[in-house]
Amino acid sequence: SYELTQPPSVSVSPGQTARITCSGDALPQKYAYWYQQKSGQAPVLVMYEDSKRPSGISERFSGSSSGTMATLTISGAQIEDEADYYCYSIDSTANHRVFGGGTKLTVL
Amino acid sequence: QVQLVQSGAEVKKPGASVRVSCKASGYTFTGHFLHWIRQAPGEGLEWMGGINPRSGATEYAPKFQGRVTMTRDTSISTAYMELNSLVSGDTAIYYCAKDADPLGYCSGGSCYIYFDPWGQGTQVTVSS
């Protein structure tokens, strides 16, 4: 079955740049999407189609994808960006929807 | 604004069934696919399937095929997810989520691709 692989955790100091990666064999053909989930809350879309930012999402968030890896970048990370981040995509054969295992971002 | 409001927490015994509802407002209910996603305690997100509210056609993840039924009532803009033969491993928060694109939109050979926004979630606990 198709898998998306993320690092379990990323830690940065406030104001630093956080980069969260997601690797998957179908990412050269399929877009990556990113969801932010704060503690006790439902996930929120923060990036779609690799690099498009939904309205209302801070310009600190940007996305990119190259080959089999997609990256969510948070420039000048703030305390309020602490959350779990999930990448998401679809495999290129059976259209199975798949989430990565999630990355816990700590800003301290 | 778009809102998805889900039914309240449920506690069920193993072997029972659970039905979770999701009432939509702020958009045309029959204009967007409606997904269901779950999250077990301390775990990641798992797509279960979804429904085309206009036609009633469903698409289920292979893992849940035969055990899940998704339906809708267009008169009250509400979708339902019923999961049968519950086991402790079904203990999770169940989310509904609106597809971000309108019905009929496909990209790169895939349709009903991603979710925005999500409902608040419904806790389902399976315990004897």
PDB file of C-alpha atoms in Angstrom:
ATOM      1  CA  SER A   1       0.000   0.000   0.000  1.00  0.00           C
ATOM      2  CA  TYR A   2       1.062   3.573  -0.635  1.00  0.00           C
ATOM      3  CA  GLU A   3       2.874   5.405   2.149  1.00  0.00           C
ATOM      4  CA  LEU A   4       3.865   8.974   2.878  1.00  0.00           C
ATOM      5  CA  THR A   5       6.801   9.332   5.262  1.00  0.00           C
ATOM      6  CA  GLN A   6       7.298  12.283   7.597  1.00  0.00           C
ATOM      7  CA  PRO A   7       9.784  12.864  10.435  1.00  0.00           C
ATOM      8  CA  PRO A   8       8.057  12.335  13.805  1.00  0.00           C
ATOM      9  CA  SER A   9       9.224  15.655  15.192  1.00  0.00           C
ATOM     10  CA  VAL A  10      10.834  18.951  14.275  1.00  0.00           C
ATOM     11  CA  SER A  11      11.962  21.524  16.797  1.00  0.00           C
ATOM     12  CA  VAL A  12      12.941  25.153  16.211  1.00  0.00           C
ATOM     13  CA  SER A  13      13.363  28.335  18.234  1.00  0.00           C
ATOM     14  CA  PRO A  14      10.915  31.204  17.727  1.00  0.00           C
ATOM     15  CA  GLY A  15      11.781  33.173  14.617  1.00  0.00           C
ATOM     16  CA  GLN A  16      13.669  30.325  12.995  1.00  0.00           C
ATOM     17  CA  THR A  17      12.596  28.509   9.848  1.00  0.00           C
ATOM     18  CA  ALA A  18      10.968  25.119  10.238  1.00  0.00           C
ATOM     19  CA  ARG A  19      10.964  22.646   7.384  1.00  0.00           C
ATOM     20  CA  ILE A  20       8.786  19.551   7.450  1.00  0.00           C
ATOM     21  CA  THR A  21       9.336  16.959   4.758  1.00  0.00           C
ATOM     22  CA  CYS A  22       7.078  14.303   3.262  1.00  0.00           C
ATOM     23  CA  SER A  23       8.305  11.588   0.936  1.00  0.00           C
ATOM     24  CA  GLY A  24       6.215   9.396  -1.325  1.00  0.00           C
ATOM     25  CA  ASP A  25       6.762   7.569  -4.579  1.00  0.00           C
ATOM     26  CA  ALA A  26       3.755   9.143  -6.297  1.00  0.00           C
ATOM     27  CA  LEU A  27       4.582  12.743  -5.417  1.00  0.00           C
ATOM     28  CA  PRO A  28       6.189  13.388  -8.819  1.00  0.00           C
ATOM     29  CA  GLN A  29       2.741  12.741 -10.329  1.00  0.00           C
ATOM     30  CA  LYS A  30       0.393  13.819  -7.544  1.00  0.00           C
ATOM     31  CA  TYR A  31       0.054  16.978  -5.511  1.00  0.00           C
ATOM     32  CA  ALA A  32       0.849  17.173  -1.811  1.00  0.00           C
ATOM     33  CA  TYR A  33      -1.456  18.829   0.700  1.00  0.00           C
ATOM     34  CA  TRP A  34      -0.705  19.876   4.265  1.00  0.00           C
ATOM     35  CA  TYR A  35      -2.936  20.011   7.330  1.00  0.00           C
ATOM     36  CA  GLN A  36      -2.204  21.629  10.678  1.00  0.00           C
ATOM     37  CA  GLN A  37      -3.790  20.113  13.769  1.00  0.00           C
ATOM     38  CA  LYS A  38      -3.502  21.909  17.075  1.00  0.00           C
ATOM     39  CA  SER A  39      -4.149  20.027  20.289  1.00  0.00           C
ATOM     40  CA  GLY A  40      -7.790  19.068  20.690  1.00  0.00           C
ATOM     41  CA  GLN A  41      -8.845  20.664  17.401  1.00  0.00           C
ATOM     42  CA  ALA A  42      -9.838  19.476  13.952  1.00  0.00           C
ATOM     43  CA  PRO A  43      -7.228  19.673  11.188  1.00  0.00           C
ATOM     44  CA  VAL A  44      -6.977  22.839   9.100  1.00  0.00           C
ATOM     45  CA  LEU A  45      -5.718  23.039   5.519  1.00  0.00           C
ATOM     46  CA  VAL A  46      -2.559  25.164   5.325  1.00  0.00           C
ATOM     47  CA  MET A  47      -1.258  24.253   1.859  1.00  0.00           C
ATOM     48  CA  TYR A  48      -2.779  22.678  -1.232  1.00  0.00           C
ATOM     49  CA  GLU A  49      -1.490  21.533  -4.616  1.00  0.00           C
ATOM     50  CA  ASP A  50       2.090  21.587  -3.345  1.00  0.00           C
ATOM     51  CA  SER A  51       2.495  25.322  -2.937  1.00  0.00           C
ATOM     52  CA  LYS A  52      -0.845  27.132  -2.838  1.00  0.00           C
ATOM     53  CA  ARG A  53      -1.818  28.831   0.393  1.00  0.00           C
ATOM     54  CA  PRO A  54      -5.525  29.012   1.314  1.00  0.00           C
ATOM     55  CA  SER A  55      -6.955  32.392   2.174  1.00  0.00           C
ATOM     56  CA  GLY A  56      -6.486  33.232   5.812  1.00  0.00           C
ATOM     57  CA  ILE A  57      -3.294  31.223   6.202  1.00  0.00           C
ATOM     58  CA  SER A  58      -0.235  33.199   7.262  1.00  0.00           C
ATOM     59  CA  GLU A  59       2.336  34.094   4.603  1.00  0.00           C
ATOM     60  CA  ARG A  60       4.877  32.406   6.911  1.00  0.00           C
ATOM     61  CA  PHE A  61       3.661  29.131   5.411  1.00  0.00           C
ATOM     62  CA  SER A  62       4.981  28.021   2.045  1.00  0.00           C
ATOM     63  CA  GLY A  63       5.208  24.726   0.226  1.00  0.00           C
ATOM     64  CA  SER A  64       7.270  23.070  -2.449  1.00  0.00           C
ATOM     65  CA  SER A  65       7.678  19.703  -4.073  1.00  0.00           C
ATOM     66  CA  SER A  66      10.537  18.166  -5.987  1.00  0.00           C
ATOM     67  CA  GLY A  67      10.730  14.577  -7.111  1.00  0.00           C
ATOM     68  CA  THR A  68       9.474  12.273  -4.389  1.00  0.00           C
ATOM     69  CA  MET A  69       9.626  14.865  -1.614  1.00  0.00           C
ATOM     70  CA  ALA A  70       7.283  17.658  -0.617  1.00  0.00           C
ATOM     71  CA  THR A  71       8.254  20.267   1.947  1.00  0.00           C
ATOM     72  CA  LEU A  72       6.222  22.569   4.157  1.00  0.00           C
ATOM     73  CA  THR A  73       8.251  25.583   5.269  1.00  0.00           C
ATOM     74  CA  ILE A  74       7.309  27.875   8.129  1.00  0.00           C
ATOM     75  CA  SER A  75       9.424  31.008   8.012  1.00  0.00           C
ATOM     76  CA  GLY A  76       9.881  32.826  11.273  1.00  0.00           C
ATOM     77  CA  ALA A  77       8.022  30.173  13.256  1.00  0.00           C
ATOM     78  CA  GLN A  78       5.881  31.448  16.130  1.00  0.00           C
ATOM     79  CA  ILE A  79       4.711  29.780  19.321  1.00  0.00           C
ATOM     80  CA  GLU A  80       1.215  29.572  17.842  1.00  0.00           C
ATOM     81  CA  ASP A  81       2.556  27.393  15.004  1.00  0.00           C
ATOM     82  CA  GLU A  82       3.150  24.537  17.438  1.00  0.00           C
ATOM     83  CA  ALA A  83       0.985  21.704  16.160  1.00  0.00           C
ATOM     84  CA  ASP A  84       0.976  18.375  14.410  1.00  0.00           C
ATOM     85  CA  TYR A  85       1.369  18.676  10.651  1.00  0.00           C
ATOM     86  CA  TYR A  86       0.129  16.006   8.266  1.00  0.00           C
ATOM     87  CA  CYS A  87       0.960  15.691   4.611  1.00  0.00           C
ATOM     88  CA  TYR A  88      -1.642  14.077   2.389  1.00  0.00           C
ATOM     89  CA  SER A  89      -1.798  12.846  -1.165  1.00  0.00           C
ATOM     90  CA  ILE A  90      -3.263  10.216  -3.468  1.00  0.00           C
ATOM     91  CA  ASP A  91      -1.436   7.260  -4.928  1.00  0.00           C
ATOM     92  CA  SER A  92      -1.041   7.210  -8.683  1.00  0.00           C
ATOM     93  CA  THR A  93      -2.705   3.864  -9.358  1.00  0.00           C
ATOM     94  CA  ALA A  94      -5.675   3.079  -7.144  1.00  0.00           C
ATOM     95  CA  ASN A  95      -6.540   6.649  -6.084  1.00  0.00           C
ATOM     96  CA  HIS A  96      -6.157   5.695  -2.445  1.00  0.00           C
ATOM     97  CA  ARG A  97      -6.135   8.735  -0.169  1.00  0.00           C
ATOM     98  CA  VAL A  98      -3.210   8.603   2.218  1.00  0.00           C
ATOM     99  CA  PHE A  99      -1.956  10.724   5.094  1.00  0.00           C
ATOM    100  CA  GLY A 100       1.589  10.817   6.348  1.00  0.00           C
ATOM    101  CA  GLY A 101       2.192   9.797   9.933  1.00  0.00           C
ATOM    102  CA  GLY A 102       2.379  13.399  11.109  1.00  0.00           C
ATOM    103  CA  THR A 103       5.156  15.641  12.386  1.00  0.00           C
ATOM    104  CA  LYS A 104       5.015  17.325  15.763  1.00  0.00           C
ATOM    105  CA  LEU A 105       6.405  20.832  15.465  1.00  0.00           C
ATOM    106  CA  THR A 106       7.779  22.297  18.680  1.00  0.00           C
ATOM    107  CA  VAL A 107       8.634  25.985  18.833  1.00  0.00           C
ATOM    108  CA  LEU A 108      10.613  26.814  21.990  1.00  0.00           C
TER     109      LEU A 108
ATOM    110  CA  GLN B   1     -19.406  30.678   6.313  1.00  0.00           C
ATOM    111  CA  VAL B   2     -19.084  26.975   5.662  1.00  0.00           C
ATOM    112  CA  GLN B   3     -19.842  24.908   8.736  1.00  0.00           C
ATOM    113  CA  LEU B   4     -20.007  21.212   9.412  1.00  0.00           C
ATOM    114  CA  VAL B   5     -21.593  20.327  12.744  1.00  0.00           C
ATOM    115  CA  GLN B   6     -21.343  16.743  13.906  1.00  0.00           C
ATOM    116  CA  SER B   7     -23.371  14.743  16.400  1.00  0.00           C
ATOM    117  CA  GLY B   8     -22.212  14.142  19.948  1.00  0.00           C
ATOM    118  CA  ALA B   9     -19.948  11.566  21.524  1.00  0.00           C
ATOM    119  CA  GLU B  10     -20.976   7.920  21.533  1.00  0.00           C
ATOM    120  CA  VAL B  11     -20.054   4.950  23.706  1.00  0.00           C
ATOM    121  CA  LYS B  12     -20.728   1.546  22.206  1.00  0.00           C
ATOM    122  CA  LYS B  13     -20.104  -2.064  23.112  1.00  0.00           C
ATOM    123  CA  PRO B  14     -18.067  -4.386  20.882  1.00  0.00           C
ATOM    124  CA  GLY B  15     -20.180  -5.791  18.094  1.00  0.00           C
ATOM    125  CA  ALA B  16     -22.566  -2.840  18.060  1.00  0.00           C
ATOM    126  CA  SER B  17     -23.023  -0.200  15.373  1.00  0.00           C
ATOM    127  CA  VAL B  18     -22.638   3.561  15.527  1.00  0.00           C
ATOM    128  CA  ARG B  19     -24.082   6.298  13.342  1.00  0.00           C
ATOM    129  CA  VAL B  20     -22.507   9.746  13.216  1.00  0.00           C
ATOM    130  CA  SER B  21     -24.207  12.691  11.558  1.00  0.00           C
ATOM    131  CA  CYS B  22     -22.750  15.771   9.896  1.00  0.00           C
ATOM    132  CA  LYS B  23     -24.970  18.786   9.196  1.00  0.00           C
ATOM    133  CA  ALA B  24     -23.685  21.176   6.566  1.00  0.00           C
ATOM    134  CA  SER B  25     -24.429  24.870   6.197  1.00  0.00           C
ATOM    135  CA  GLY B  26     -23.037  27.864   4.365  1.00  0.00           C
ATOM    136  CA  TYR B  27     -22.707  26.167   0.980  1.00  0.00           C
ATOM    137  CA  THR B  28     -24.700  24.049  -1.467  1.00  0.00           C
ATOM    138  CA  PHE B  29     -24.725  20.621   0.166  1.00  0.00           C
ATOM    139  CA  THR B  30     -25.267  18.822  -3.136  1.00  0.00           C
ATOM    140  CA  GLY B  31     -22.385  20.652  -4.765  1.00  0.00           C
ATOM    141  CA  HIS B  32     -19.446  19.003  -3.005  1.00  0.00           C
ATOM    142  CA  PHE B  33     -18.336  15.486  -2.126  1.00  0.00           C
ATOM    143  CA  LEU B  34     -18.389  14.789   1.622  1.00  0.00           C
ATOM    144  CA  HIS B  35     -15.555  12.776   3.167  1.00  0.00           C
ATOM    145  CA  TRP B  36     -15.201  10.868   6.435  1.00  0.00           C
ATOM    146  CA  ILE B  37     -11.832  10.605   8.173  1.00  0.00           C
ATOM    147  CA  ARG B  38     -10.965   9.115  11.553  1.00  0.00           C
ATOM    148  CA  GLN B  39      -8.173   9.495  14.092  1.00  0.00           C
ATOM    149  CA  ALA B  40      -7.453   6.878  16.746  1.00  0.00           C
ATOM    150  CA  PRO B  41      -6.078   8.085  20.106  1.00  0.00           C
ATOM    151  CA  GLY B  42      -2.546   9.387  19.672  1.00  0.00           C
ATOM    152  CA  GLU B  43      -2.528   8.247  16.057  1.00  0.00           C
ATOM    153  CA  GLY B  44      -2.643   9.804  12.629  1.00  0.00           C
ATOM    154  CA  LEU B  45      -5.455  10.431  10.186  1.00  0.00           C
ATOM    155  CA  GLU B  46      -7.177   7.729   8.152  1.00  0.00           C
ATOM    156  CA  TRP B  47      -9.518   8.344   5.209  1.00  0.00           C
ATOM    157  CA  MET B  48     -12.584   6.116   5.419  1.00  0.00           C
ATOM    158  CA  GLY B  49     -14.540   7.109   2.368  1.00  0.00           C
ATOM    159  CA  GLY B  50     -17.090   9.602   1.168  1.00  0.00           C
ATOM    160  CA  ILE B  51     -20.377  10.310  -0.527  1.00  0.00           C
ATOM    161  CA  ASN B  52     -21.580  12.331  -3.482  1.00  0.00           C
ATOM    162  CA  PRO B  53     -24.542  14.097  -1.868  1.00  0.00           C
ATOM    163  CA  ARG B  54     -26.173  14.761  -5.234  1.00  0.00           C
ATOM    164  CA  SER B  55     -26.303  11.179  -6.469  1.00  0.00           C
ATOM    165  CA  GLY B  56     -25.759   9.247  -3.252  1.00  0.00           C
ATOM    166  CA  ALA B  57     -22.842   7.374  -4.816  1.00  0.00           C
ATOM    167  CA  THR B  58     -20.244   6.317  -2.297  1.00  0.00           C
ATOM    168  CA  GLU B  59     -16.564   5.463  -2.320  1.00  0.00           C
ATOM    169  CA  TYR B  60     -15.084   3.488   0.572  1.00  0.00           C
ATOM    170  CA  ALA B  61     -11.499   2.762   1.528  1.00  0.00           C
ATOM    171  CA  PRO B  62     -10.802  -0.974   1.078  1.00  0.00           C
ATOM    172  CA  LYS B  63     -10.198  -1.379   4.821  1.00  0.00           C
ATOM    173  CA  PHE B  64     -13.790  -0.357   5.627  1.00  0.00           C
ATOM    174  CA  GLN B  65     -15.612  -1.876   2.656  1.00  0.00           C
ATOM    175  CA  GLY B  66     -18.438  -4.073   3.928  1.00  0.00           C
ATOM    176  CA  ARG B  67     -18.471  -2.527   7.376  1.00  0.00           C
ATOM    177  CA  VAL B  68     -19.263   1.125   6.687  1.00  0.00           C
ATOM    178  CA  THR B  69     -22.293   2.749   5.107  1.00  0.00           C
ATOM    179  CA  MET B  70     -22.435   6.417   4.158  1.00  0.00           C
ATOM    180  CA  THR B  71     -25.743   8.060   3.372  1.00  0.00           C
ATOM    181  CA  ARG B  72     -27.242  11.518   3.138  1.00  0.00           C
ATOM    182  CA  ASP B  73     -30.518  13.395   3.522  1.00  0.00           C
ATOM    183  CA  THR B  74     -30.479  16.319   1.136  1.00  0.00           C
ATOM    184  CA  SER B  75     -33.650  17.810   2.630  1.00  0.00           C
ATOM    185  CA  ILE B  76     -31.730  18.660   5.791  1.00  0.00           C
ATOM    186  CA  SER B  77     -28.201  18.921   4.310  1.00  0.00           C
ATOM    187  CA  THR B  78     -26.946  16.124   6.519  1.00  0.00           C
ATOM    188  CA  ALA B  79     -24.599  13.226   5.870  1.00  0.00           C
ATOM    189  CA  TYR B  80     -24.331  10.071   7.937  1.00  0.00           C
ATOM    190  CA  MET B  81     -21.622   7.500   8.548  1.00  0.00           C
ATOM    191  CA  GLU B  82     -22.571   4.152  10.051  1.00  0.00           C
ATOM    192  CA  LEU B  83     -19.898   1.698  11.145  1.00  0.00           C
ATOM    193  CA  ASN B  84     -20.869  -1.855  12.078  1.00  0.00           C
ATOM    194  CA  SER B  85     -19.318  -4.697  14.064  1.00  0.00           C
ATOM    195  CA  LEU B  86     -17.378  -2.314  16.243  1.00  0.00           C
ATOM    196  CA  VAL B  87     -14.163  -3.421  17.935  1.00  0.00           C
ATOM    197  CA  SER B  88     -11.945  -1.591  20.408  1.00  0.00           C
ATOM    198  CA  GLY B  89      -9.708  -0.538  17.545  1.00  0.00           C
ATOM    199  CA  ASP B  90     -12.569   1.590  16.206  1.00  0.00           C
ATOM    200  CA  THR B  91     -12.247   3.904  19.188  1.00  0.00           C
ATOM    201  CA  ALA B  92     -11.412   7.199  17.516  1.00  0.00           C
ATOM    202  CA  ILE B  93     -12.516  10.695  16.666  1.00  0.00           C
ATOM    203  CA  TYR B  94     -14.535  10.634  13.477  1.00  0.00           C
ATOM    204  CA  TYR B  95     -14.493  13.722  11.255  1.00  0.00           C
ATOM    205  CA  CYS B  96     -16.556  14.720   8.285  1.00  0.00           C
ATOM    206  CA  ALA B  97     -14.985  17.106   5.800  1.00  0.00           C
ATOM    207  CA  LYS B  98     -16.224  18.919   2.715  1.00  0.00           C
ATOM    208  CA  ASP B  99     -14.338  18.345  -0.507  1.00  0.00           C
ATOM    209  CA  ALA B 100     -12.567  21.534  -1.510  1.00  0.00           C
ATOM    210  CA  ASP B 101     -13.563  21.352  -5.183  1.00  0.00           C
ATOM    211  CA  PRO B 102     -17.031  21.258  -6.736  1.00  0.00           C
ATOM    212  CA  LEU B 103     -18.550  17.986  -7.893  1.00  0.00           C
ATOM    213  CA  GLY B 104     -17.289  17.039 -11.316  1.00  0.00           C
ATOM    214  CA  TYR B 105     -13.873  18.612 -10.846  1.00  0.00           C
ATOM    215  CA  CYS B 106     -11.032  16.205 -11.420  1.00  0.00           C
ATOM    216  CA  SER B 107      -7.295  16.736 -11.680  1.00  0.00           C
ATOM    217  CA  GLY B 108      -4.662  14.384 -12.945  1.00  0.00           C
ATOM    218  CA  GLY B 109      -7.129  11.548 -13.160  1.00  0.00           C
ATOM    219  CA  SER B 110      -8.308  11.938  -9.569  1.00  0.00           C
ATOM    220  CA  CYS B 111     -11.543  13.402  -8.247  1.00  0.00           C
ATOM    221  CA  TYR B 112     -12.692  14.384  -4.765  1.00  0.00           C
ATOM    222  CA  ILE B 113      -9.133  14.918  -3.752  1.00  0.00           C
ATOM    223  CA  TYR B 114      -8.828  17.037  -0.618  1.00  0.00           C
ATOM    224  CA  PHE B 115     -10.770  18.340   2.349  1.00  0.00           C
ATOM    225  CA  ASP B 116     -11.632  21.825   3.521  1.00  0.00           C
ATOM    226  CA  PRO B 117     -13.089  22.520   6.033  1.00  0.00           C
ATOM    227  CA  TRP B 118     -13.582  19.750   8.601  1.00  0.00           C
ATOM    228  CA  GLY B 119     -16.286  19.205  11.176  1.00  0.00           C
ATOM    229  CA  GLN B 120     -15.470  19.439  14.858  1.00  0.00           C
ATOM    230  CA  GLY B 121     -15.178  15.665  15.241  1.00  0.00           C
ATOM    231  CA  THR B 122     -17.202  13.029  17.091  1.00  0.00           C
ATOM    232  CA  GLN B 123     -15.609  10.842  19.732  1.00  0.00           C
ATOM    233  CA  VAL B 124     -16.646   7.202  19.421  1.00  0.00           C
ATOM    234  CA  THR B 125     -15.552   4.912  22.227  1.00  0.00           C
ATOM    235  CA  VAL B 126     -15.902   1.147  21.956  1.00  0.00           C
ATOM    236  CA  SER B 127     -15.688  -0.556  25.310  1.00  0.00           C
ATOM    237  CA  SER B 128     -17.251  -3.494  27.064  1.00  0.00           C
TER     238      SER B 128
END
